[in-house]
Tab-separated table of C-alpha atoms in Angstrom:
chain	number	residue	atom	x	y	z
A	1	UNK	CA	-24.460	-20.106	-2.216
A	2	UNK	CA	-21.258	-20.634	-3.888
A	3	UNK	CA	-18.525	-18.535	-2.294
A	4	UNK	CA	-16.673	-16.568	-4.781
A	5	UNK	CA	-18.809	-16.641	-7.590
A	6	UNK	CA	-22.416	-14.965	-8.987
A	7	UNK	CA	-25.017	-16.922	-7.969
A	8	UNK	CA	-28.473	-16.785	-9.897
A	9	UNK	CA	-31.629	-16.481	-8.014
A	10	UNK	CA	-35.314	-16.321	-8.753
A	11	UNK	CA	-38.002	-14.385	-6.877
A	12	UNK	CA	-41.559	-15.090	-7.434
A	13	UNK	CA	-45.054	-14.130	-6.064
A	14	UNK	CA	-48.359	-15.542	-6.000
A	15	UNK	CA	-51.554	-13.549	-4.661
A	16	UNK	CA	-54.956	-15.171	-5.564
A	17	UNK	CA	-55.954	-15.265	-9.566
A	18	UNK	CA	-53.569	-12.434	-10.133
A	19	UNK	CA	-50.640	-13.421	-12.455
A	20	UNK	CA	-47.307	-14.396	-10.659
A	21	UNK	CA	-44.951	-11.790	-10.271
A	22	UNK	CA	-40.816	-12.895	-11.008
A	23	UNK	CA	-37.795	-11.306	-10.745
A	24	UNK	CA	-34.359	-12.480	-11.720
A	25	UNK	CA	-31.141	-11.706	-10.160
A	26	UNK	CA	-27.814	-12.927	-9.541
A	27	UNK	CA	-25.950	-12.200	-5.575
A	28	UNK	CA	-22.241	-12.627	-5.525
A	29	UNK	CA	-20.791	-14.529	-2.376
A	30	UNK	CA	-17.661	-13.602	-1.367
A	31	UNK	CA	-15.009	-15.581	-0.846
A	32	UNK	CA	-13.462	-13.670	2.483
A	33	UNK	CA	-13.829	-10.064	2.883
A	34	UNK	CA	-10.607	-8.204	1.945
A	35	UNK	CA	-8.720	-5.827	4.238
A	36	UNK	CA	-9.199	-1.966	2.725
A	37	UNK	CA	-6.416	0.230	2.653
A	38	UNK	CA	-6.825	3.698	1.331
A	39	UNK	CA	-4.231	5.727	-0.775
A	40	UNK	CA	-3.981	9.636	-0.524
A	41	UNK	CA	-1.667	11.568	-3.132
A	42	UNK	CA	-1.098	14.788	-2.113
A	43	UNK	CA	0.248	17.825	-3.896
A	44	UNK	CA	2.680	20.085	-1.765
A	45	UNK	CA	6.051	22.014	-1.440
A	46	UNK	CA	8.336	24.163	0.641
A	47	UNK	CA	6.882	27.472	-1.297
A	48	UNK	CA	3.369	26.786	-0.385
A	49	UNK	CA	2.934	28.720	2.759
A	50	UNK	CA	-0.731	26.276	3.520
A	51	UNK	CA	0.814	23.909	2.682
A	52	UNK	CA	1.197	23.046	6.420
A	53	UNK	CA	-2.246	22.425	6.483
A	54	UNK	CA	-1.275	18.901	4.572
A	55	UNK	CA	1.524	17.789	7.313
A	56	UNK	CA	-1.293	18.524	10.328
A	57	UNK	CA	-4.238	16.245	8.596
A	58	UNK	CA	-2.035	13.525	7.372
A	59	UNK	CA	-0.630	13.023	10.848
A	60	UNK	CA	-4.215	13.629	12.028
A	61	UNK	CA	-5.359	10.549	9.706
A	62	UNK	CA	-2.354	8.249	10.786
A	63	UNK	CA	-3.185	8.296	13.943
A	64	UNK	CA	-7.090	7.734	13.640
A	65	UNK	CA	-6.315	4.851	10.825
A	66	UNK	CA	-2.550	3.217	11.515
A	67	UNK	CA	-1.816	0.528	9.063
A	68	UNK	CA	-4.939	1.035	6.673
A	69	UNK	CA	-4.084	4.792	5.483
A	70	UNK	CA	-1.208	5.551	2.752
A	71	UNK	CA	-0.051	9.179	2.613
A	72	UNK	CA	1.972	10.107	-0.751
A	73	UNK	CA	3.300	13.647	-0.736
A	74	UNK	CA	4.433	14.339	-4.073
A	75	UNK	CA	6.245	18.062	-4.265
A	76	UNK	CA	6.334	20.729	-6.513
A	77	UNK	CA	8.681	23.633	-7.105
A	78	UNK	CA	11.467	22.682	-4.644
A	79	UNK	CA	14.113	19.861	-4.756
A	80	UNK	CA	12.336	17.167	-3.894
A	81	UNK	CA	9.503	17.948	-6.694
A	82	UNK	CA	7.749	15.097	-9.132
A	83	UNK	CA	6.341	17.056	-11.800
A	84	UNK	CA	5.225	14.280	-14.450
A	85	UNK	CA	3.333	12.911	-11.114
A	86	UNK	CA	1.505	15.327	-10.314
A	87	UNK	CA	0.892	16.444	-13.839
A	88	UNK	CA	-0.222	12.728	-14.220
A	89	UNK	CA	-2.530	13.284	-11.762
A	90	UNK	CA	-3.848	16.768	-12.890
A	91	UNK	CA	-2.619	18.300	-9.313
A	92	UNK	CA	-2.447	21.853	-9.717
A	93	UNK	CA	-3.825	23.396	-6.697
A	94	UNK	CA	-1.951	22.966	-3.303
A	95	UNK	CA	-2.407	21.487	-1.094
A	96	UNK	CA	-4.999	19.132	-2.443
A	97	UNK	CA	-5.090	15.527	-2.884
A	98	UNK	CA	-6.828	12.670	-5.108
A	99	UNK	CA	-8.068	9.636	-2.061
A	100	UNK	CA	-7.931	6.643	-4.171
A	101	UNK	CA	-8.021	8.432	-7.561
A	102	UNK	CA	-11.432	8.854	-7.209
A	103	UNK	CA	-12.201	11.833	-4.617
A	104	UNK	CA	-10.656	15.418	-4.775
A	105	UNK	CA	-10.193	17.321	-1.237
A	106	UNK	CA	-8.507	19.603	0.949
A	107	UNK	CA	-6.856	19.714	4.011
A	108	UNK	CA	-8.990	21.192	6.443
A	109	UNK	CA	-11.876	23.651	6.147
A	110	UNK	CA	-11.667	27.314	6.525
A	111	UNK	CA	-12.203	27.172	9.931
A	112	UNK	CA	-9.108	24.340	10.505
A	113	UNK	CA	-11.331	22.056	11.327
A	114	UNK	CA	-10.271	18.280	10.090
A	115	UNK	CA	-13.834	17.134	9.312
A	116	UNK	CA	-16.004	18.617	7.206
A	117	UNK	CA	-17.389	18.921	2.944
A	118	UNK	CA	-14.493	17.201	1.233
A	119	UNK	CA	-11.983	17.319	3.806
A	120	UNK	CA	-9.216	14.553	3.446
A	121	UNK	CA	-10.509	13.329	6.394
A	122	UNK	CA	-13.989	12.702	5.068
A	123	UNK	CA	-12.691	11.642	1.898
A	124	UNK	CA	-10.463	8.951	3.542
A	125	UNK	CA	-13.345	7.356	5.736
A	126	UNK	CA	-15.386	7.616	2.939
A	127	UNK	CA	-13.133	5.439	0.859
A	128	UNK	CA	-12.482	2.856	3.976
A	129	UNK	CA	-15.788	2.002	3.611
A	130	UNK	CA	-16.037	0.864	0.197
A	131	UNK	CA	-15.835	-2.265	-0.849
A	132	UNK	CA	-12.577	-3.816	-2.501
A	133	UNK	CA	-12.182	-6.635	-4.892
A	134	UNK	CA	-8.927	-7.892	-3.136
A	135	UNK	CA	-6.800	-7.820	-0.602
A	136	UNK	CA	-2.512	-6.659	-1.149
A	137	UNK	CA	0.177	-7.930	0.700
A	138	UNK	CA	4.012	-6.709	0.003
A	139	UNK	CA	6.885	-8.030	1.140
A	140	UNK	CA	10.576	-7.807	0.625
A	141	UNK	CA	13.786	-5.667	0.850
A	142	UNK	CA	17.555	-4.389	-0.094
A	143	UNK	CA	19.324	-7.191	-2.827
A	144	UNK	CA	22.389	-5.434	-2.521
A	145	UNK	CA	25.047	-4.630	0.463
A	146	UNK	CA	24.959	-1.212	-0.912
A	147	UNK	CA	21.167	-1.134	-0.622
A	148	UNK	CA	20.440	0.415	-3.995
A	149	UNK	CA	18.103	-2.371	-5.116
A	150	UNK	CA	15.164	-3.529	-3.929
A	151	UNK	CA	13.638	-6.606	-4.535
A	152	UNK	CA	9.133	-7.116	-3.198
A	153	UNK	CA	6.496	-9.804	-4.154
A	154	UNK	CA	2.890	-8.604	-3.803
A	155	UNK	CA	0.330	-11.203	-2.945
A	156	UNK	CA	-3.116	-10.071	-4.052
A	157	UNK	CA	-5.951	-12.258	-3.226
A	158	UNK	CA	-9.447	-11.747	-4.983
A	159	UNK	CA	-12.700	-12.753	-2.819
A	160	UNK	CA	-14.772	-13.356	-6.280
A	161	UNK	CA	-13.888	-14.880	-9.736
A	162	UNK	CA	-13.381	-12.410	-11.885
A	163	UNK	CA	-12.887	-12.452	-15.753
A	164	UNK	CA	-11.733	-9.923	-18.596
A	165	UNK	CA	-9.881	-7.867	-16.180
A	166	UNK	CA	-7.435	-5.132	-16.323
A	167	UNK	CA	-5.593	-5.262	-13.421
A	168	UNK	CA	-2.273	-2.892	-12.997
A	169	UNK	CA	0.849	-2.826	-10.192
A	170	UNK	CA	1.697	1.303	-9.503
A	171	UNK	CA	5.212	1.167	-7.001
A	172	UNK	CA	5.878	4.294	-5.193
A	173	UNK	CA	8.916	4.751	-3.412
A	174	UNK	CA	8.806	7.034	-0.866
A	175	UNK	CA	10.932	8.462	2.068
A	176	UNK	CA	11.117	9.750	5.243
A	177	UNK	CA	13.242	12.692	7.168
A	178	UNK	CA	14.271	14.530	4.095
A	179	UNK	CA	15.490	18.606	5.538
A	180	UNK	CA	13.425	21.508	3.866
A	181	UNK	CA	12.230	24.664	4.896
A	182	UNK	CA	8.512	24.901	4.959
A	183	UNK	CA	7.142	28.357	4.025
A	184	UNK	CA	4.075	28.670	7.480
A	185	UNK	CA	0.742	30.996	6.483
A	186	UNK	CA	-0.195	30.215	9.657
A	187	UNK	CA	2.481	31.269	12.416
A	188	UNK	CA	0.411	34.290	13.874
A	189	UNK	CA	-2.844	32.051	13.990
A	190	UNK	CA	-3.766	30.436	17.383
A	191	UNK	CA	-6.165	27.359	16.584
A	192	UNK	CA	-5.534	23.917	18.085
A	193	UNK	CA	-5.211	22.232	15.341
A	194	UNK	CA	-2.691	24.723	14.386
A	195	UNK	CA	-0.528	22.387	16.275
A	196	UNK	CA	2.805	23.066	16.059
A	197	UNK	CA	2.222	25.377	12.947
A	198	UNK	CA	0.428	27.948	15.281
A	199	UNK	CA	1.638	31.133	16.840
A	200	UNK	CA	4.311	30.120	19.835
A	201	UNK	CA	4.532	26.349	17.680
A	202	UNK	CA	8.003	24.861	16.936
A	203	UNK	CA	7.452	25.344	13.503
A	204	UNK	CA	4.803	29.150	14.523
A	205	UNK	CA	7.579	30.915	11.949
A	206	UNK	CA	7.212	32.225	8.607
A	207	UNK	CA	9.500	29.737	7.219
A	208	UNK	CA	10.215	26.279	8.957
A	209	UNK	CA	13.458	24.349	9.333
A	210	UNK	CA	11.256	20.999	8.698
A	211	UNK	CA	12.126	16.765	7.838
A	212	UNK	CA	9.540	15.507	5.482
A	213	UNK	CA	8.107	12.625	5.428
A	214	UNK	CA	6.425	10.290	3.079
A	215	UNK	CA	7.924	12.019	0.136
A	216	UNK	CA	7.731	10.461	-3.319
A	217	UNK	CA	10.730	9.933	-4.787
A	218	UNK	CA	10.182	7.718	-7.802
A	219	UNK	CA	7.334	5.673	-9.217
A	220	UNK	CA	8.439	2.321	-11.121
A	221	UNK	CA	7.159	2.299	-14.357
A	222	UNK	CA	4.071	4.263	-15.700
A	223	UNK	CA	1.814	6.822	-13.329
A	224	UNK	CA	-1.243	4.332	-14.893
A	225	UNK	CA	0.059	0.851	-13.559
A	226	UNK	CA	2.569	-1.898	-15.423
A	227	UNK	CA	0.000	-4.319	-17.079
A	228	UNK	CA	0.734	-7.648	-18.219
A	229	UNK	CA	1.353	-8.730	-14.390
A	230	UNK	CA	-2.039	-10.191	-13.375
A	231	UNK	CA	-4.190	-12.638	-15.455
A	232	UNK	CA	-7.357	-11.475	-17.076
A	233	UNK	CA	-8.904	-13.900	-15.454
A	234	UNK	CA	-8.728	-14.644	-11.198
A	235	UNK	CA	-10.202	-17.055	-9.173
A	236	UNK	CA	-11.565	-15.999	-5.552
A	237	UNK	CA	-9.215	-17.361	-2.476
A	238	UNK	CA	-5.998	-18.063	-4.994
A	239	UNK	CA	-3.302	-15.685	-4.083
A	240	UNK	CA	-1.404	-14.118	-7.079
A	241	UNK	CA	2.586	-13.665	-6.674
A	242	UNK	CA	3.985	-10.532	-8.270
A	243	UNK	CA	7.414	-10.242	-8.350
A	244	UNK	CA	8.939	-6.561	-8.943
A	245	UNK	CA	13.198	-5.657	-9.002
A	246	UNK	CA	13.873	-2.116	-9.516
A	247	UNK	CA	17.320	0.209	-9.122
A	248	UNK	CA	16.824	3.077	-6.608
A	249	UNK	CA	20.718	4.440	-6.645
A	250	UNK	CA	21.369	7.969	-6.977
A	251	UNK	CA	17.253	8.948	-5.954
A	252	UNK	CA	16.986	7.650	-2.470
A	253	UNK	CA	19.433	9.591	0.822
A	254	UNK	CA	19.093	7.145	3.745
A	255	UNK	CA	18.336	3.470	2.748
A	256	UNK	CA	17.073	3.175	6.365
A	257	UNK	CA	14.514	5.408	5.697
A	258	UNK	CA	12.809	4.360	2.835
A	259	UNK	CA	9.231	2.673	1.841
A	260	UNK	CA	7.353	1.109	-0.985
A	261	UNK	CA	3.787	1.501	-1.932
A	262	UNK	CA	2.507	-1.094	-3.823
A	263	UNK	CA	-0.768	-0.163	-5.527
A	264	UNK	CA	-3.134	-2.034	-7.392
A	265	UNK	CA	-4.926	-0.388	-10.304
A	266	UNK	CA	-8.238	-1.014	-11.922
A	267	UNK	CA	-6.935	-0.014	-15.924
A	268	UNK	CA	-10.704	0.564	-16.606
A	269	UNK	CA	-11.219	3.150	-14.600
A	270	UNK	CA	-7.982	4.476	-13.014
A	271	UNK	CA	-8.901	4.053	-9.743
A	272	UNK	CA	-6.341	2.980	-7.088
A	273	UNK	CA	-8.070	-0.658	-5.802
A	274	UNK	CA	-6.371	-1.951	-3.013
A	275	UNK	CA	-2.643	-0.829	-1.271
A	276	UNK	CA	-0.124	-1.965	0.685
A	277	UNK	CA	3.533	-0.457	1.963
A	278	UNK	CA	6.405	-1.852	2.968
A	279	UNK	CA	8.978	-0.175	4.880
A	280	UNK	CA	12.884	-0.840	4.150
A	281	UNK	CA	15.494	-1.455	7.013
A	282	UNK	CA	18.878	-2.316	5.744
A	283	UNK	CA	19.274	-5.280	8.170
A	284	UNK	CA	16.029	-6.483	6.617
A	285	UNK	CA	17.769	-7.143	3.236
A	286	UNK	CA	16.793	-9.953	0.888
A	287	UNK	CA	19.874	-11.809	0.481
A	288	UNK	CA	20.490	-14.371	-2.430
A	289	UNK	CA	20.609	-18.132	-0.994
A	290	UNK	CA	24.106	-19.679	-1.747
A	291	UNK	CA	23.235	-23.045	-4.039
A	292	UNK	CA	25.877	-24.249	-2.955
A	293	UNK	CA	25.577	-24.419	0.619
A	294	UNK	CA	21.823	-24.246	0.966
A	295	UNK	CA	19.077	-26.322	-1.508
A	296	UNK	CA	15.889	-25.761	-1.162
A	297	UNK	CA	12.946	-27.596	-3.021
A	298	UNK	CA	8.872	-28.185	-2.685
A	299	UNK	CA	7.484	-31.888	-2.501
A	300	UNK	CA	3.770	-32.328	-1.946
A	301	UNK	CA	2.860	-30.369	0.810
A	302	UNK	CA	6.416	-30.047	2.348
A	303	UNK	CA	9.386	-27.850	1.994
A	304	UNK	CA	12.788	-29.822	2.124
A	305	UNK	CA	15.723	-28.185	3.025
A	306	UNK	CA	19.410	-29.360	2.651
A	307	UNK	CA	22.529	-27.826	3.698
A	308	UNK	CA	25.988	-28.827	2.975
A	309	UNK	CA	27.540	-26.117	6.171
A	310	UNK	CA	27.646	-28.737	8.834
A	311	UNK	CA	26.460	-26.833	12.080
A	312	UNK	CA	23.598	-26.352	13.569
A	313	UNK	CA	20.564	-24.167	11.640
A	314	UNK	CA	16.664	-23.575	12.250
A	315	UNK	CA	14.633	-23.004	9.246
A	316	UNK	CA	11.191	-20.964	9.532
A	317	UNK	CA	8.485	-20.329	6.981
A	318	UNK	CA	6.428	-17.116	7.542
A	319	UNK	CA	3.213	-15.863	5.549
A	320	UNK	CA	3.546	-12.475	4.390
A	321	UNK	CA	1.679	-10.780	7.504
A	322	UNK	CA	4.677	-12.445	9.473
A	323	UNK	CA	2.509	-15.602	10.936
A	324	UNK	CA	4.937	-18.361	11.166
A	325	UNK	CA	3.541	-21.386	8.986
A	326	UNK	CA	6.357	-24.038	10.065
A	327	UNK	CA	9.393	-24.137	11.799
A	328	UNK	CA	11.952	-26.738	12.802
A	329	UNK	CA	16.289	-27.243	13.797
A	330	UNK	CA	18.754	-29.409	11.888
A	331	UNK	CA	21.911	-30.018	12.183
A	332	UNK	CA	23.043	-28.946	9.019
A	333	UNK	CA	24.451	-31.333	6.099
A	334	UNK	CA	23.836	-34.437	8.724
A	335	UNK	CA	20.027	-34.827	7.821
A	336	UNK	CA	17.215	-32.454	5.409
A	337	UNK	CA	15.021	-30.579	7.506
A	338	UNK	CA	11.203	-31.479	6.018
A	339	UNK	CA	9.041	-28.616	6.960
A	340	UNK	CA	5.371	-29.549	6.300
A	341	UNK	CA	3.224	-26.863	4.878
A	342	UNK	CA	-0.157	-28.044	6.161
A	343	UNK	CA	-1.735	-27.050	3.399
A	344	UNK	CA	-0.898	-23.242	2.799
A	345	UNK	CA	-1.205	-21.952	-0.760
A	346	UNK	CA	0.956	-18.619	-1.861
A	347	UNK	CA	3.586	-16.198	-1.053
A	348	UNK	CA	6.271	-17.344	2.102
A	349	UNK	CA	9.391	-16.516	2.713
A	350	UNK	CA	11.622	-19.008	3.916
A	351	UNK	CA	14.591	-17.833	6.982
């Protein structure tokens, strides 16, 4: 078998004078098998006295599924609200939520239970176990001292061949510890997975001096996915580098606590493919190399790097899940430093 590709097969069957029996087929052979992340978009807001319900089964699902679950609150009716989002969507009950664009659920069932007939929950692990085309990768950071722009590559990876595609990038910024008051259904209601919302909870009042998190705050470009960013046509194993600047001044409070999702979108059917989120520190800003102290340049398999600053400096190359692909020290404008790439094909950022 040919990995990353269809490849053809013939069954046949013989039994005595009877005539042979054939069937045709074609198995695709995957290239590697992608890393699934799963996106949930819900629809909430201070007014929306279940809306409680949300807060208790997102934590709920970032605990069971750290690093592969995305939660996207997008609110209505207060002033954090995205309207045109969740219009985009067609969110009009809350709180409910579309998993991957694909599945509608709730919260928790009547009886606050987490699992159960179209629970998040059940929506979520339903989704994790799909299969995904590709794999996403984002990196990046703040351009700016003022950390008002923000500056990511995503890396997506396909594990088959694919052809006559049309493939879109959705970036959601979100953010963390914004001050609200929660409106609480639920603060005369005993039920352990009340948590905190329950009767005798920190929050077991009618209306809740709250910081919410995972807020949307703005989505670059359109709620469908930019096109025009990945070919038509991908070959399985070759990593695809999308670049992405955008302006976040006057939307985001505290640069510090701020994140991307990066989502990729299958234009056919709307559906949310693969994910990945970043989250922005200030110190973790992207700043632009100096030319003229620093020149940096590729030659066949190796990385050569010249600086005119004569002191000592040590140059790393990392992947984008933060594996270290080569490293070495120089002493600055008194010899290059040659960093051998041993082979390694896409994304890397360079310290």
């Amino acid at each position: 078998l040919e990995p990353g590709r269809e490849n053809p097969y013939r069954l046949w069957a013989e039994v005595g004078n009877e005539p042979s029996v054939e069937i045709d087929g074609k198995v695709l052979c995957l290239s590697f098998i992608p890393e699934r992340k799963v996106v949930l978009e819900e629809g909430t807001g201070e007014w929306c006295g279940n809306c409680p319900l949300g807060i208790l089964a997102i934590e709920n699902l970032e605990k069971l599924y750290p690093g592969r679950f995305i939660p996207v609150a997008i609110h209505n009716g207060d002033s954090y609200a995205m309207n045109s989002y969740l219009a985009a969507l067609d969110i009009i009950a809350f709180p409910t939520g579309r998993v991957n664009r694909i599945y509608e659920g709730s919260p928790m069932t009547r009886d606050f239970e987490f699992t159960g007939e179209n629970t998040f929950q059940m929506l979520v692990e339903k989704a994790l176990n799909e299969f995904t085309p590709a794999e996403v990768r984002v990196t990046g950071g703040y351009t700016e001292e003022n950390n008002q722009r923000i500056a990511l590559c995503t890396e997506i990876t396909f594990a088959a061949d694919r052809q006559a595609t049309d493939y879109r990038m959705l970036y959601v910024v979100r953010e963390d510890d914004l001050p609200g008051w929660q409106y609480n259904y639920f603060s005369s209601v005993v039920h352990p997975n009340l948590g905190e919302w329950g009767k005798d909870g920190k929050y077991g009042t009618s209306r809740a001096n709250v910081l919410f998190r995972d807020v949307a705050r703005s989505c670059i470009g359109d709620y469908t996915g930019l096109s025009g960013l990945i070919p038509a046509t991908v070959s399985a194993g070759v990593p695809i580098a999308v670049p992405a600047e955008f302006d976040v001044s006057g939307i985001i409070s505290d640069p510090d606590k701020v994140s991307v999702v990066s989502m990729l979108i299958d234009g056919a059917t709307g559906e949310i493919v693969n994910a990945d989120v970043i989250n922005l520190k200030r110190e973790a800003s992207v700043k632009p190399v100096t030319e003229e102290k620093v020149r940096i340049r590729y030659e066949r398999d190796r990385i050569v790097v010249e600086s005119a600053v004569a002191t000592n400096i040590s140059v790393r190359l990392y992947s984008p899940d933060g594996k270290i692909i080569a490293g070495k020290e120089g002493v600055g404008a008194a010899v290059p430093i040659v960093l051998p790439v041993h082979g390694y094909r896409g994304t890397a950022v360079l310290q």
